[in-house]
Amino acid sequence: MTGIDRKENFIRAVLLLAAFSAVSVLAVITVFIFAEGTPVMFRRGVGRFLFGLNWFPGEGRFGLLPMIVGSLEVTLGALIIGVPFALACAIILTEFSSPRLRNILKPVIELLAGIPSVVYGFIGVVVLVPFIRETFGGPGFSVLAASIVLGIMILPTVISISIDALQALPPSYREGALAMGATRWQTVRMVLLPSARSGIVASVILGMGRAVGETMAVIMIAGNAAAVPRTPLEPVRTLTSNIALEMSYASGEHREALFATGVILFVIIMVLNTLANVSSSRRARRKKG
Amino acid sequence: MRVHPRLEQRLVKVVLWSMTAITVFVLLFIVAYILRRGLPVLSLSFLTENPHEMGRTGGIFSTIVGTLALTAMALAVATPLGVGTAIFLNEYTWESRLTRIIRFGADCLAGIPSIIFGLFGFILFVIKLGFGWSILSGGLTLAFMILPTIIRTSEEALRSVPRSYREVSMSLGSTKWQMVTRVVLPSALPGIVTGVILSVGRSIGETAAVIFTAGSALRLPTSIFSSSRTMSVHFYILAREGISMPNAYGTAAVLVLSILLVNIVTYRLMHRFIRKYS
């Protein structure tokens, strides 16, 4: 073996090592979260964790159901509020706007994806919460406020991935439908949206992941009461806020219970990731075939 | 009742256009709201003085230093790993189960919420490895968070370098590594830099992962083992505990401006890069 070959092999080995960094980090995170979080779940009973209604860490009662329901509610709310607007934007920008307007609006929307979540939360506190309190009553810090802010926060994600999905369609789809006398809207509704469905679904799932995982904005506006809200105007605590609120002072079994909260969050996110992955790889396969 | 397709289209267009207008308005409103209240607070002394009385008076100098230190730490760790991964995936191997696993890992990592990174960084770096609340713990945690972004953008940058560049280099008798370092990487550099800058934006804005790993000390950090507060953590604490609204707005304005700047630079670079190769 020559010196050059040896050097090349060495470089390849180093790069292979680097390539495993992401997978290893993922593995290490999984191991640590589960190792810290699952023992207390089994000791206290998995059922009590998942379906218990009472979160009193001081008394050793760790019912996470209010937080699980809370996370699902605000996420669902965010989708109901955010997705229609996001799709409207995606359709307008790909099908109805002039290229010039698209070239201005798309980057503006993408620039805003970088605004930190604390800023969104803060705007929620100073603008939205008082508005809800005065208009609908209640404390203002509520499921509704959290849903609206999260709905806004997922807009850039859903918009840009939906635009990519619509733009990736072969031009012949559009041309064929228009040539048959369909209006632009009929083309969008009957041809483009159905064909881009898997990409759009992937964008919604990714938006959902962002909403479930969002922490700081939610803490600031959701009110954080650890009880299942009966109306959208009542405060709510999500899985993420449960961790962030109590992490700074928790110890012993309480801290373990927060890691258990992390385990549940982790599982939800992994399921969503896999779904998004399946949905977009189905699209890729169909494009190839 | 059947509506004529042309009328239907006209109605739908009105609805969709108004929804788009509302969306753009809301997003711009958020930026404008922060800037209108925050910009008047900004001054040279706000940027260059340390915070006093928990941030009630004084500026935000130590939090700017903290943010920069954490971001630099994160980039120093994540850039070699991310670019290395991209080079391996794009230049040193072909599509296989292995590359699918690596890509899936990166995708999953990208979807993990920041609070999970915070928990993980807290238990591993702060507690188990004994780094305490420090720039080191926070920087490493952030590095793991931005790794997927750097991998993804570097890979795209490498992929957009035309095949012929590689063929010419190889045909001139270069080794693979010479080809990568002297031909492929220089051509892909703007794209890679774009990914790195994008990650800078993400690090600056991150709060949940940082607050549990870097802590919230207001002193000027002296080493990578000092605890340090970043701008976003400072803003969060000022706003949540109602310490000082003017200073909260001022910090938010600096935060928003720096992120907008970072994103605009990224966008420009990306645009130039795309134009070059298409």
XYZ file of C-alpha atoms in Angstrom:
567
model
C 0.000 0.000 0.000
C 1.406 3.372 -0.942
C 1.484 6.370 1.345
C -1.229 8.109 -0.649
C -3.568 5.149 -0.311
C -2.995 5.030 3.403
C -3.729 8.730 3.711
C -6.903 8.388 1.619
C -8.135 5.485 3.741
C -7.436 7.400 6.902
C -9.413 10.400 5.623
C -12.284 8.157 4.638
C -12.338 6.642 8.112
C -12.367 10.084 9.754
C -15.223 11.239 7.523
C -17.171 8.056 8.249
C -16.752 8.785 11.923
C -18.069 12.334 11.437
C -20.957 10.949 9.403
C -22.041 8.910 12.388
C -22.154 12.000 14.620
C -25.813 12.799 13.978
C -26.956 9.211 14.476
C -24.825 8.853 17.597
C -26.129 12.095 19.073
C -29.671 10.900 18.429
C -28.876 7.565 20.068
C -27.201 9.166 23.089
C -30.114 11.584 23.586
C -32.588 8.721 23.392
C -30.621 6.622 25.871
C -30.190 9.460 28.362
C -33.802 10.641 28.295
C -35.138 7.107 28.609
C -32.614 6.075 31.274
C -33.564 9.084 33.396
C -37.287 9.017 32.698
C -38.504 5.445 32.504
C -37.513 4.003 35.928
C -39.898 6.303 37.792
C -42.660 5.454 35.317
C -42.337 1.740 35.997
C -41.904 2.244 39.727
C -45.070 4.314 39.994
C -47.008 2.524 37.247
C -47.082 3.554 33.596
C -50.889 3.794 33.694
C -50.804 6.321 36.515
C -48.367 8.454 34.579
C -50.296 8.411 31.338
C -53.828 8.604 32.703
C -53.413 10.216 36.127
C -55.209 13.541 36.461
C -53.270 14.908 39.376
C -49.843 16.494 39.142
C -48.662 17.054 42.715
C -44.918 16.409 42.605
C -44.556 17.206 46.320
C -46.859 14.305 47.208
C -45.364 11.956 44.667
C -48.373 12.105 42.358
C -47.324 12.451 38.749
C -50.441 12.262 36.572
C -49.510 13.596 33.144
C -52.891 13.343 31.448
C -53.666 17.102 31.748
C -50.387 17.924 30.041
C -50.831 15.304 27.320
C -54.331 16.597 26.608
C -53.018 20.174 26.830
C -50.288 19.554 24.259
C -52.724 17.871 21.900
C -55.289 20.659 22.294
C -52.968 23.555 21.585
C -51.407 21.655 18.695
C -54.788 20.888 17.173
C -55.791 24.517 17.707
C -52.595 25.706 16.029
C -53.290 23.500 13.013
C -56.920 24.642 12.729
C -55.798 28.265 12.810
C -52.496 28.055 10.933
C -52.979 25.486 8.178
C -55.782 27.216 6.192
C -53.805 30.465 6.115
C -50.610 28.661 5.212
C -52.259 26.791 2.355
C -53.909 29.969 1.106
C -50.477 31.617 0.996
C -48.893 28.634 -0.736
C -51.631 28.508 -3.387
C -51.561 32.246 -3.988
C -47.785 32.387 -4.208
C -47.441 29.437 -6.577
C -50.541 29.813 -8.752
C -52.068 33.271 -8.640
C -49.412 35.851 -7.900
C -47.062 37.507 -10.339
C -43.499 36.181 -10.177
C -42.365 39.561 -8.946
C -44.672 39.555 -5.932
C -43.715 35.935 -5.204
C -40.048 36.868 -5.205
C -40.751 39.482 -2.552
C -43.246 37.640 -0.354
C -41.603 34.210 -0.182
C -38.327 35.481 1.282
C -40.202 37.797 3.657
C -42.142 34.832 5.025
C -38.996 32.726 5.256
C -37.084 35.506 7.005
C -39.734 35.488 9.671
C -39.165 31.799 10.355
C -36.071 32.896 12.247
C -37.855 35.116 14.773
C -37.151 33.522 18.178
C -40.006 31.833 19.963
C -39.591 34.068 23.016
C -40.473 37.035 20.814
C -43.657 35.358 19.605
C -44.516 34.545 23.207
C -43.901 38.101 24.271
C -46.149 39.537 21.561
C -48.743 37.034 22.740
C -48.465 38.388 26.285
C -48.624 42.079 25.465
C -51.117 42.020 22.568
C -53.115 38.820 22.356
C -53.711 37.917 26.002
C -55.235 41.311 26.963
C -57.329 41.216 23.784
C -58.763 37.794 24.637
C -59.338 38.797 28.261
C -61.309 41.880 27.248
C -63.221 40.327 24.346
C -64.102 36.854 25.579
C -63.489 37.097 29.328
C -61.455 34.639 31.382
C -57.831 35.152 32.338
C -56.648 35.599 28.748
C -53.815 33.126 29.315
C -55.542 30.244 27.608
C -55.722 27.414 25.114
C -57.001 29.947 22.595
C -54.054 32.321 23.041
C -51.545 29.462 22.808
C -53.260 28.049 19.719
C -53.212 31.382 17.911
C -49.542 32.078 18.661
C -48.514 28.531 17.726
C -50.679 28.804 14.605
C -48.659 31.868 13.591
C -45.378 30.197 14.480
C -45.967 27.203 12.221
C -46.903 29.392 9.221
C -43.408 29.749 7.712
C -42.712 25.992 7.984
C -45.997 24.898 6.435
C -45.934 27.605 3.752
C -42.429 26.994 2.483
C -42.724 23.188 2.374
C -46.162 23.360 0.695
C -44.777 25.769 -1.887
C -41.951 23.324 -2.589
C -44.490 20.499 -2.977
C -46.643 22.523 -5.405
C -43.671 23.738 -7.413
C -42.252 20.232 -7.699
C -45.267 19.078 -9.736
C -44.550 18.576 -13.438
C -45.686 21.624 -15.468
C -47.618 19.251 -17.737
C -50.236 18.702 -14.973
C -51.006 22.407 -14.923
C -50.860 22.813 -18.687
C -53.018 19.736 -19.305
C -55.795 20.887 -16.993
C -55.758 24.450 -18.342
C -55.766 23.178 -21.923
C -58.926 21.206 -21.183
C -60.653 24.440 -20.276
C -60.427 24.255 -16.490
C -60.141 27.571 -14.673
C -56.986 28.168 -12.633
C -58.889 27.432 -9.423
C -60.332 24.206 -10.818
C -56.797 23.218 -11.785
C -55.604 23.907 -8.250
C -58.512 22.122 -6.567
C -58.861 19.082 -8.812
C -55.337 18.495 -10.106
C -52.587 20.263 -8.183
C -53.712 19.910 -4.557
C -54.500 16.179 -4.883
C -51.189 15.494 -6.629
C -49.181 17.467 -4.096
C -51.071 15.905 -1.213
C -48.246 13.883 0.313
C -45.909 16.885 0.325
C -48.567 19.084 1.889
C -49.319 16.420 4.489
C -45.604 16.282 5.293
C -45.564 20.066 5.753
C -48.506 19.896 8.136
C -46.901 17.080 10.125
C -43.663 19.070 10.425
C -45.669 22.099 11.547
C -47.363 19.856 14.083
C -43.960 18.744 15.345
C -42.969 22.359 15.774
C -46.183 23.129 17.686
C -45.892 20.105 19.995
C -42.259 20.887 20.756
C -42.575 24.631 21.255
C -41.744 25.638 24.795
C -40.945 29.230 25.638
C -43.794 30.873 23.740
C -46.302 28.480 25.279
C -45.055 28.998 28.829
C -45.533 32.732 28.444
C -49.117 32.654 27.198
C -50.830 29.401 28.153
C -51.345 30.090 31.861
C -49.770 26.739 32.831
C -52.449 25.392 35.216
C -51.960 21.625 35.479
C -55.614 20.728 34.885
C -57.553 19.645 31.832
C -59.166 22.817 30.445
C -62.927 22.620 29.880
C -63.174 25.580 27.516
C -60.644 27.145 25.135
C -60.576 30.204 27.409
C -59.103 28.314 30.345
C -55.382 28.061 31.031
C -53.505 24.962 29.987
C -50.125 23.366 30.580
C -48.319 21.443 27.866
C -45.726 18.671 28.197
C -42.956 21.063 27.182
C -43.959 23.765 29.657
C -44.241 21.172 32.403
C -40.552 20.370 31.932
C -39.330 23.935 31.552
C -41.356 25.363 34.447
C -40.147 22.946 37.100
C -36.729 21.866 35.871
C -34.880 24.649 37.632
C -35.834 23.507 41.134
C -36.826 19.847 40.756
C -34.766 17.116 42.404
C -35.011 13.400 43.113
C -38.167 11.697 41.955
C -39.659 14.998 40.815
C -36.796 15.501 38.381
C -37.188 11.926 37.154
C -40.867 12.617 36.532
C -39.896 15.610 34.375
C -37.654 13.328 32.351
C -40.624 10.956 32.072
C -42.535 13.914 30.605
C -39.640 14.236 28.171
C -39.961 10.557 27.272
C -43.608 10.992 26.318
C -42.822 14.128 24.311
C -39.955 12.312 22.615
C -42.180 9.402 21.599
C -44.836 11.756 20.173
C -42.185 13.644 18.143
C -40.583 10.450 16.830
C -43.970 9.168 15.645
C -44.588 12.496 13.859
C -41.089 12.470 12.298
C -41.575 8.966 10.988
C -44.983 9.871 9.557
C -43.539 12.932 7.782
C -40.678 10.838 6.474
C -43.029 8.135 5.158
C -45.274 10.752 3.588
C -42.492 12.545 1.729
C -40.707 9.344 0.672
C -43.972 8.086 -0.802
C -43.994 11.244 -2.885
C -40.415 10.656 -3.992
C -41.212 7.066 -4.970
C -44.224 8.103 -6.989
C -42.241 10.732 -8.833
C -39.698 8.125 -9.823
C -42.317 5.565 -11.027
C -77.158 25.581 -6.957
C -74.264 25.577 -9.361
C -71.921 28.507 -9.362
C -70.289 29.384 -12.633
C -66.592 28.306 -12.518
C -65.422 31.823 -13.387
C -67.489 33.346 -10.577
C -66.309 30.637 -8.212
C -62.712 31.390 -9.124
C -63.239 35.084 -8.550
C -64.719 34.450 -5.078
C -62.008 31.995 -4.127
C -59.341 34.414 -5.238
C -60.756 37.143 -3.010
C -60.756 34.783 -0.032
C -57.256 33.421 -0.660
C -55.772 36.858 -1.321
C -57.250 38.250 1.884
C -55.897 35.284 3.863
C -52.454 35.849 2.364
C -52.659 39.545 3.165
C -53.610 38.763 6.779
C -50.718 36.310 7.106
C -48.141 38.740 5.790
C -49.637 41.525 7.896
C -49.454 39.490 11.112
C -45.847 38.482 10.509
C -44.789 42.038 9.698
C -46.816 43.384 12.625
C -44.759 41.287 15.055
C -41.478 42.688 13.764
C -42.808 46.241 13.579
C -44.270 46.077 17.102
C -40.968 45.001 18.631
C -38.900 47.485 16.651
C -41.195 50.436 17.337
C -40.946 49.967 21.083
C -37.411 48.621 21.166
C -35.490 50.940 18.855
C -35.957 54.074 21.020
C -34.327 52.206 23.926
C -31.235 51.346 21.907
C -28.128 53.431 22.348
C -24.421 52.851 22.366
C -24.406 52.548 26.143
C -27.233 49.983 26.030
C -24.983 47.799 23.891
C -21.733 48.399 25.742
C -22.748 48.501 29.416
C -23.290 45.484 31.612
C -26.733 44.944 33.117
C -27.222 46.249 36.676
C -29.841 45.279 39.283
C -30.861 42.079 37.454
C -31.206 44.029 34.220
C -33.457 46.754 35.576
C -30.860 49.330 34.608
C -27.733 49.274 32.495
C -27.246 47.626 29.146
C -26.907 44.131 27.768
C -23.175 43.868 27.024
C -22.503 40.673 28.975
C -25.463 38.921 27.316
C -24.165 39.869 23.862
C -20.788 38.397 24.800
C -22.539 35.306 26.177
C -24.545 34.854 22.984
C -21.445 35.199 20.807
C -19.397 32.830 22.972
C -22.101 30.158 22.935
C -22.651 30.483 19.202
C -18.903 30.313 18.487
C -18.593 27.220 20.655
C -21.521 25.558 18.889
C -20.160 26.347 15.428
C -16.645 25.179 16.311
C -18.042 21.760 17.171
C -20.878 21.390 14.675
C -19.255 22.744 11.503
C -16.478 20.119 11.128
C -18.865 17.301 12.043
C -21.640 18.533 9.753
C -19.444 19.320 6.760
C -17.568 16.046 7.282
C -20.852 14.147 7.242
C -21.914 15.913 4.062
C -18.587 15.203 2.337
C -18.819 11.554 3.299
C -22.418 11.214 2.103
C -21.865 13.042 -1.147
C -18.300 12.169 -2.175
C -17.162 9.013 -0.430
C -20.069 6.649 -0.705
C -23.106 5.813 -2.758
C -26.770 5.464 -1.782
C -27.114 2.493 0.532
C -28.726 1.428 3.743
C -25.911 3.199 5.574
C -26.585 6.597 3.998
C -30.310 6.177 4.565
C -29.695 5.541 8.260
C -27.407 8.579 8.508
C -29.932 10.820 6.743
C -32.811 9.485 8.823
C -30.807 10.178 11.974
C -30.163 13.756 10.877
C -33.842 14.274 9.983
C -34.997 12.953 13.345
C -32.473 15.099 15.171
C -33.812 18.138 13.307
C -37.319 17.412 14.606
C -36.419 17.033 18.274
C -37.776 19.932 20.354
C -35.248 22.248 21.952
C -36.476 21.471 25.462
C -35.419 17.833 24.953
C -31.959 19.056 23.956
C -32.037 21.171 27.105
C -32.908 18.177 29.299
C -30.242 16.081 27.645
C -27.547 18.749 27.862
C -28.437 19.342 31.498
C -28.133 15.703 32.520
C -25.054 14.886 30.402
C -22.910 18.023 30.407
C -24.039 19.899 33.496
C -24.490 16.947 35.866
C -22.764 13.760 34.617
C -19.659 15.328 33.057
C -19.544 18.021 35.711
C -19.191 21.023 33.408
C -21.859 22.829 35.422
C -23.901 25.647 33.935
C -21.343 26.918 31.474
C -20.602 28.144 27.988
C -19.100 24.709 27.342
C -22.322 22.839 28.270
C -24.553 25.304 26.420
C -22.321 25.413 23.352
C -22.152 21.633 23.042
C -25.930 21.347 23.423
C -26.461 23.989 20.739
C -23.917 22.225 18.503
C -26.035 19.082 18.550
C -29.112 21.153 17.752
C -27.655 22.863 14.701
C -25.838 19.794 13.386
C -28.746 18.646 11.139
C -29.045 22.100 9.526
C -25.343 22.162 8.687
C -25.425 18.611 7.310
C -28.478 19.307 5.167
C -27.296 22.614 3.663
C -23.710 21.427 3.122
C -24.977 18.343 1.365
C -27.122 20.433 -0.941
C -24.181 22.734 -1.639
C -21.910 19.799 -2.510
C -24.570 18.205 -4.682
C -24.965 21.369 -6.743
C -21.297 21.347 -7.791
C -21.324 20.042 -11.384
C -20.097 16.488 -11.945
C -17.690 17.647 -14.628
C -15.589 19.500 -12.010
C -14.927 16.209 -10.262
C -14.254 14.328 -13.475
C -11.733 16.898 -14.672
C -9.965 16.890 -11.316
C -9.765 13.087 -11.195
C -8.614 12.891 -14.797
C -5.734 15.199 -13.954
C -4.577 12.548 -11.530
C -5.678 14.083 -8.236
C -6.517 11.862 -5.308
C -10.058 11.949 -3.996
C -9.092 14.132 -1.061
C -7.256 16.594 -3.325
C -10.356 16.743 -5.485
C -12.544 17.402 -2.452
C -10.349 20.054 -0.858
C -9.168 21.897 -3.968
C -12.110 21.641 -6.349
C -15.375 20.615 -4.719
C -15.169 22.432 -1.377
C -14.114 25.828 -2.798
C -17.005 25.712 -5.271
C -19.460 24.636 -2.578
C -18.153 27.090 0.001
C -20.839 29.808 -0.353
C -23.538 27.153 0.084
C -21.830 25.738 3.158
C -21.351 29.209 4.632
C -25.069 29.797 4.082
C -25.885 26.787 6.242
C -23.490 27.931 8.943
C -24.981 31.425 9.048
C -28.469 29.944 9.172
C -27.378 28.015 12.255
C -26.014 31.206 13.806
C -29.550 32.611 13.568
C -30.944 29.554 15.255
C -28.376 29.680 18.071
C -29.001 33.346 18.754
C -32.735 32.828 19.116
C -32.639 29.629 21.136
C -33.846 29.828 24.710
C -35.156 26.540 26.074
C -32.023 24.503 25.380
C -29.700 27.212 26.643
C -31.346 28.244 29.881
C -30.808 24.787 31.447
C -27.276 24.293 30.164
C -25.591 27.710 30.167
C -27.500 29.064 33.141
C -28.373 32.710 33.544
C -25.445 34.451 35.242
C -25.247 38.133 34.366
C -21.514 38.520 34.944
C -19.204 38.863 31.991
C -17.982 35.306 31.262
C -14.264 34.777 31.832
C -13.762 31.239 30.502
C -15.719 28.465 28.789
C -16.541 27.177 32.262
C -18.354 30.379 33.264
C -22.103 30.375 33.319
C -23.470 32.968 30.940
C -26.803 34.450 29.980
C -27.656 34.854 26.297
C -29.737 37.704 24.874
C -32.795 35.527 24.373
C -32.620 34.150 27.920
C -32.133 37.689 29.234
C -35.159 38.886 27.270
C -37.231 35.973 28.536
C -36.340 36.671 32.153
C -36.875 40.441 31.842
C -40.280 39.964 30.229
C -41.523 37.063 32.326
C -40.556 38.480 35.661
C -41.551 41.984 34.632
C -38.156 43.375 35.649
C -38.029 46.135 33.074
C -40.275 46.453 30.054
C -38.175 49.098 28.235
C -35.055 46.967 28.588
C -37.015 43.887 27.494
C -38.118 45.689 24.330
C -34.590 46.926 23.732
C -33.141 43.426 24.075
C -35.865 42.039 21.810
C -35.067 44.679 19.185
C -31.367 43.749 19.201
C -32.356 40.078 18.984
C -34.766 40.599 16.087
C -32.408 42.913 14.203
C -29.476 40.538 14.463
C -31.580 37.598 13.314
C -33.032 39.540 10.397
C -29.524 40.596 9.438
C -28.261 37.019 9.613
C -31.188 35.753 7.538
C -30.829 38.469 4.913
C -27.120 37.707 4.517
C -27.975 34.007 4.215
C -30.614 34.719 1.621
C -28.298 36.880 -0.456
C -25.538 34.288 -0.376
C -27.926 31.491 -1.263
C -29.274 33.460 -4.169
C -25.869 34.194 -5.573
C -24.916 30.549 -5.161
C -28.021 29.291 -6.963
C -27.512 31.726 -9.807
C -23.937 30.574 -10.254
C -24.872 26.962 -10.905
C -28.128 27.141 -12.792
